[in-house]
Rosetta silent file (secondary structure, phi, psi, omega in degrees, C-alpha in Angstrom):
SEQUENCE: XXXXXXXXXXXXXXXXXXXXXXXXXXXXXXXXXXXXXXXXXXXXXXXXXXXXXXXXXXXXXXXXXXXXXXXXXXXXXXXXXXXXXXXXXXXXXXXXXXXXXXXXXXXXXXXXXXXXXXX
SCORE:     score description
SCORE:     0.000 S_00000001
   1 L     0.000  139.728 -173.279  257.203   29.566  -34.694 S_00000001
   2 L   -84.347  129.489 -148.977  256.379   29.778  -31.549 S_00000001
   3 L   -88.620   57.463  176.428  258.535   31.998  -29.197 S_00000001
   4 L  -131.687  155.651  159.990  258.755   29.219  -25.785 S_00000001
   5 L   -32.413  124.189  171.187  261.776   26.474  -25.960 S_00000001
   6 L  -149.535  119.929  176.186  260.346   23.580  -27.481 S_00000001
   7 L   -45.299  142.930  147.442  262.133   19.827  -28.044 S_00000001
   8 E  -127.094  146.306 -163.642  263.053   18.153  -30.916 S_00000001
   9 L   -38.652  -16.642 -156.891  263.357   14.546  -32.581 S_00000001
  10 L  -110.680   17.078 -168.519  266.958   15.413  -33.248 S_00000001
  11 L    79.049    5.625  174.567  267.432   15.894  -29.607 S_00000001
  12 E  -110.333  175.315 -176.193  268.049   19.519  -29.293 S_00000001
  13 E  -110.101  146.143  171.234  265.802   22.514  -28.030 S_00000001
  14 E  -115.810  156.220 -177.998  265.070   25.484  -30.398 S_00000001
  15 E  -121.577  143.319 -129.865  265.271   28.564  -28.719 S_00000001
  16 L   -60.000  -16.200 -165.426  262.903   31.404  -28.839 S_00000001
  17 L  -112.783   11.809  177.039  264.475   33.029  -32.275 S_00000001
  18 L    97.110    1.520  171.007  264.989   29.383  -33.775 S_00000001
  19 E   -64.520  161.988  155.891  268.518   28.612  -32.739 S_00000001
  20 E  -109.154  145.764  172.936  269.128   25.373  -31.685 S_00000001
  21 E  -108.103  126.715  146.238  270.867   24.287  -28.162 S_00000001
  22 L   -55.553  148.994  168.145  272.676   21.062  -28.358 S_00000001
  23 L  -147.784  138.085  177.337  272.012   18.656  -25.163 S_00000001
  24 L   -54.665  116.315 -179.160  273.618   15.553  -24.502 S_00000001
  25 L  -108.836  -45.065  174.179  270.842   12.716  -24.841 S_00000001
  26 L  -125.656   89.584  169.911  273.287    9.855  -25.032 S_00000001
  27 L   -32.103  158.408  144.479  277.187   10.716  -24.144 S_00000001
  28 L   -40.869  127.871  178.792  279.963    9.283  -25.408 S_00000001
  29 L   -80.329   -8.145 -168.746  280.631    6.200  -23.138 S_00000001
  30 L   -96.723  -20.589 -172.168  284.525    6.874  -23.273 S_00000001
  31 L   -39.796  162.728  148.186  283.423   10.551  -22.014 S_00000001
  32 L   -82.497  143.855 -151.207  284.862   11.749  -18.426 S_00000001
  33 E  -112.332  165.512  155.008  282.350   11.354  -16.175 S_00000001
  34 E  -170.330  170.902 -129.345  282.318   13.360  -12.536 S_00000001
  35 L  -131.851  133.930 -170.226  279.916   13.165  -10.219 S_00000001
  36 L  -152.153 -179.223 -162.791  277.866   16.745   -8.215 S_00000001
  37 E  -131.541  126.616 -162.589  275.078   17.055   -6.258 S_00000001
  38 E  -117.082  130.041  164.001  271.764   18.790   -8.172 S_00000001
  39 L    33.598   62.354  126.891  268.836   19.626   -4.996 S_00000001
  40 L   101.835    7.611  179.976  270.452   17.329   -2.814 S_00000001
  41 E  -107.089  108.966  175.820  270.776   14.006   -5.236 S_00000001
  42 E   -86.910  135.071 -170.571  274.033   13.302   -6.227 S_00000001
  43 L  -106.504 -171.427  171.859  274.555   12.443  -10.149 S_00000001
  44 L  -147.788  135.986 -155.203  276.838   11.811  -12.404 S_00000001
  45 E  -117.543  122.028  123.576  277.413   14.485  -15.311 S_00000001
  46 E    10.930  114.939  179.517  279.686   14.718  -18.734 S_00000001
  47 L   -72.686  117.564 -174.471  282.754   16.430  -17.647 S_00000001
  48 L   105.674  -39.195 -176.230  282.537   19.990  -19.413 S_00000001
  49 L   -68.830  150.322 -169.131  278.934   19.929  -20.301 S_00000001
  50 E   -62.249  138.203  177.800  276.726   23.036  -19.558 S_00000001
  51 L   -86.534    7.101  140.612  274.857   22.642  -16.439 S_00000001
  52 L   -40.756  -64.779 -143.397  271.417   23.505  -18.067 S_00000001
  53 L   -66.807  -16.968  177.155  272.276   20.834  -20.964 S_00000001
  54 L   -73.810  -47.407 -157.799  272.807   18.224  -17.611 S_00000001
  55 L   -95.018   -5.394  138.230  269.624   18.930  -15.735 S_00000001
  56 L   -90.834   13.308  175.843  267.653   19.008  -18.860 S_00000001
  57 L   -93.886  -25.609 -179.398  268.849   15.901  -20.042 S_00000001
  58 L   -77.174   40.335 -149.989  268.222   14.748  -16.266 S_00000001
  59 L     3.190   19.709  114.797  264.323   16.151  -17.402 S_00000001
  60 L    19.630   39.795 -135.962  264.683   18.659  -15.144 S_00000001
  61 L  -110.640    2.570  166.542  262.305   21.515  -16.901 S_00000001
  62 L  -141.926  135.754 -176.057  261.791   24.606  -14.385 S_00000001
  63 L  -118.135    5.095  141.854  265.005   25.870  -12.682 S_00000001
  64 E  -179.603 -176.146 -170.735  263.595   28.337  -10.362 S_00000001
  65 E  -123.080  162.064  135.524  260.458   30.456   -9.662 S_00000001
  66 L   -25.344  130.326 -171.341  259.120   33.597   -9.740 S_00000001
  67 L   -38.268  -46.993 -169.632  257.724   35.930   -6.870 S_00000001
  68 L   -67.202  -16.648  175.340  254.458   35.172   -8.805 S_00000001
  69 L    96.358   16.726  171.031  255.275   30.937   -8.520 S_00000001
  70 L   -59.056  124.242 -160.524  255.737   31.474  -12.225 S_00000001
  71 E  -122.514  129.311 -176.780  258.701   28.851  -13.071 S_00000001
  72 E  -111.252 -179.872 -162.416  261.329   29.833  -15.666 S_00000001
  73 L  -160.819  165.075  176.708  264.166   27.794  -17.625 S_00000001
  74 L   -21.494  172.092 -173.491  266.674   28.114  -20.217 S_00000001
  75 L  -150.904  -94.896  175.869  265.568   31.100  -22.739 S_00000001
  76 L   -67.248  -34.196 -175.393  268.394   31.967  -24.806 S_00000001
  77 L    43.981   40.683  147.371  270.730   29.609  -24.104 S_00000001
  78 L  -144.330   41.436  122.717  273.972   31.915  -24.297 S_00000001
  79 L   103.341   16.697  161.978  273.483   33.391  -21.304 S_00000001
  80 L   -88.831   -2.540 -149.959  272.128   36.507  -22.021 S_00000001
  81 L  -110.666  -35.168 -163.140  268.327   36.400  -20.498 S_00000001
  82 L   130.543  -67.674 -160.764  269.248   35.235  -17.371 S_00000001
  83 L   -77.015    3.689  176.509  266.378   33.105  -16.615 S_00000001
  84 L   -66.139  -33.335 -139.429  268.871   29.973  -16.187 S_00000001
  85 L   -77.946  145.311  171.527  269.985   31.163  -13.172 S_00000001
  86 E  -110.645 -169.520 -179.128  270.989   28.557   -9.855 S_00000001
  87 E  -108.484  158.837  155.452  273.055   28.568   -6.693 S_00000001
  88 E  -165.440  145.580 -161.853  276.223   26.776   -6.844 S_00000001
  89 E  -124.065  121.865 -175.557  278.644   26.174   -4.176 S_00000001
  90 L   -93.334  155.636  172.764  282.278   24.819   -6.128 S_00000001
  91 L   -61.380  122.215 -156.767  284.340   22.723   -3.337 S_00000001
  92 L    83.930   37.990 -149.611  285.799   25.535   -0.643 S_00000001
  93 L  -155.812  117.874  157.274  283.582   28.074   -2.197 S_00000001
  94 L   -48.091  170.245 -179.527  280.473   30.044   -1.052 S_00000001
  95 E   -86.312  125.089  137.681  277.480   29.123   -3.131 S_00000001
  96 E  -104.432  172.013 -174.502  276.941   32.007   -6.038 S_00000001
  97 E   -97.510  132.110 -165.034  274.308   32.435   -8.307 S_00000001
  98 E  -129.582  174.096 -176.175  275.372   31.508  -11.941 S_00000001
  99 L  -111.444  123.885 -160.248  273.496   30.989  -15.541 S_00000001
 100 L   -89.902   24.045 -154.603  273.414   27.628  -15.620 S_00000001
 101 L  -110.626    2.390 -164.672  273.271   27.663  -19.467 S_00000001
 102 L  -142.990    9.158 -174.977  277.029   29.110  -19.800 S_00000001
 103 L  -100.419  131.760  169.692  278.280   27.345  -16.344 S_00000001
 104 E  -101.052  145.665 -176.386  280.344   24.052  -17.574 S_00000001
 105 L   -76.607  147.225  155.837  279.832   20.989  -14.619 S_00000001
 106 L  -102.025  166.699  149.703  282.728   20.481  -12.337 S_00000001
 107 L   -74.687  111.695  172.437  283.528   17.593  -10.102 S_00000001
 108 L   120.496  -55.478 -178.267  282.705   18.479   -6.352 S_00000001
 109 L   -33.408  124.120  146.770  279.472   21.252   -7.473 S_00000001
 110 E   -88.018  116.002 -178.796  276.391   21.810   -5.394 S_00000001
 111 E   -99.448  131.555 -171.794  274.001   22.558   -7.319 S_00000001
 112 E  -128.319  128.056  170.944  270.519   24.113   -5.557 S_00000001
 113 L   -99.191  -35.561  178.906  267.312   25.443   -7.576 S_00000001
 114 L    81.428   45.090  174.952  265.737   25.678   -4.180 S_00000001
 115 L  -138.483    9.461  171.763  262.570   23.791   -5.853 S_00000001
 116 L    86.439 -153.493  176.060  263.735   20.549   -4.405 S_00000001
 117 L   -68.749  170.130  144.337  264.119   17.154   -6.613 S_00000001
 118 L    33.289   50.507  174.937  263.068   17.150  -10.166 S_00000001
 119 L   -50.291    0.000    0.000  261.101   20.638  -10.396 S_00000001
């Protein structure tokens, strides 16, 4: 097996030891919906869902880069690695930097990769 992230037909990601992360490919239409702003595009996101499992369902596939321009993404996907991490600013809130793979979307979130649209 190969130790990088890699999609599958059933709509999940395996993760480097073979786990799988669910990601929403088609919500529930009765879901609650709420609506944030990812690199300066506002969207509209599964209330509760991880904000990794949003911006790779939005293809979304590098979520920031490296000194070296190297561009990392989910890893572990519990939030141990790291390499998820964004800025987010919640409404009345400085922006901090969070793991976006263990961050649930709010209504009202800025989200910034600082790579611009669709990285």
């Amino acid at each position: 097996m190969s130790r990088s992230t890699r999609p599958t037909d059933s709509g999940t990601s395996t993760c480097s030891w073979g786990r799988e992360m669910a990601r929403l490919v088609e919500p529930d239409a009765a879901a609650a919906r709420v609506t944030l702003t990812l690199d300066g595009e506002a969207v509209s996101a599964v209330a509760g869902e991880s904000l990794a499992g949003m911006m790779l369902a939005r293809g979304v596939r590098v979520f920031r880069r490296m000194p070296d321009g190297s561009g990392r993404a989910p890893y572990c996907g519990m939030g141990t690695c790291f390499d998820c991490r964004i800025e987010v600013a919640r409404p009345g809130e400085e922006p901090l930097t969070v793991r976006a793979c263990v961050t649930a979307v709010e209504a009202g979130m800025v989200v910034s990769t600082g790579l611009g649209a669709k990285a």
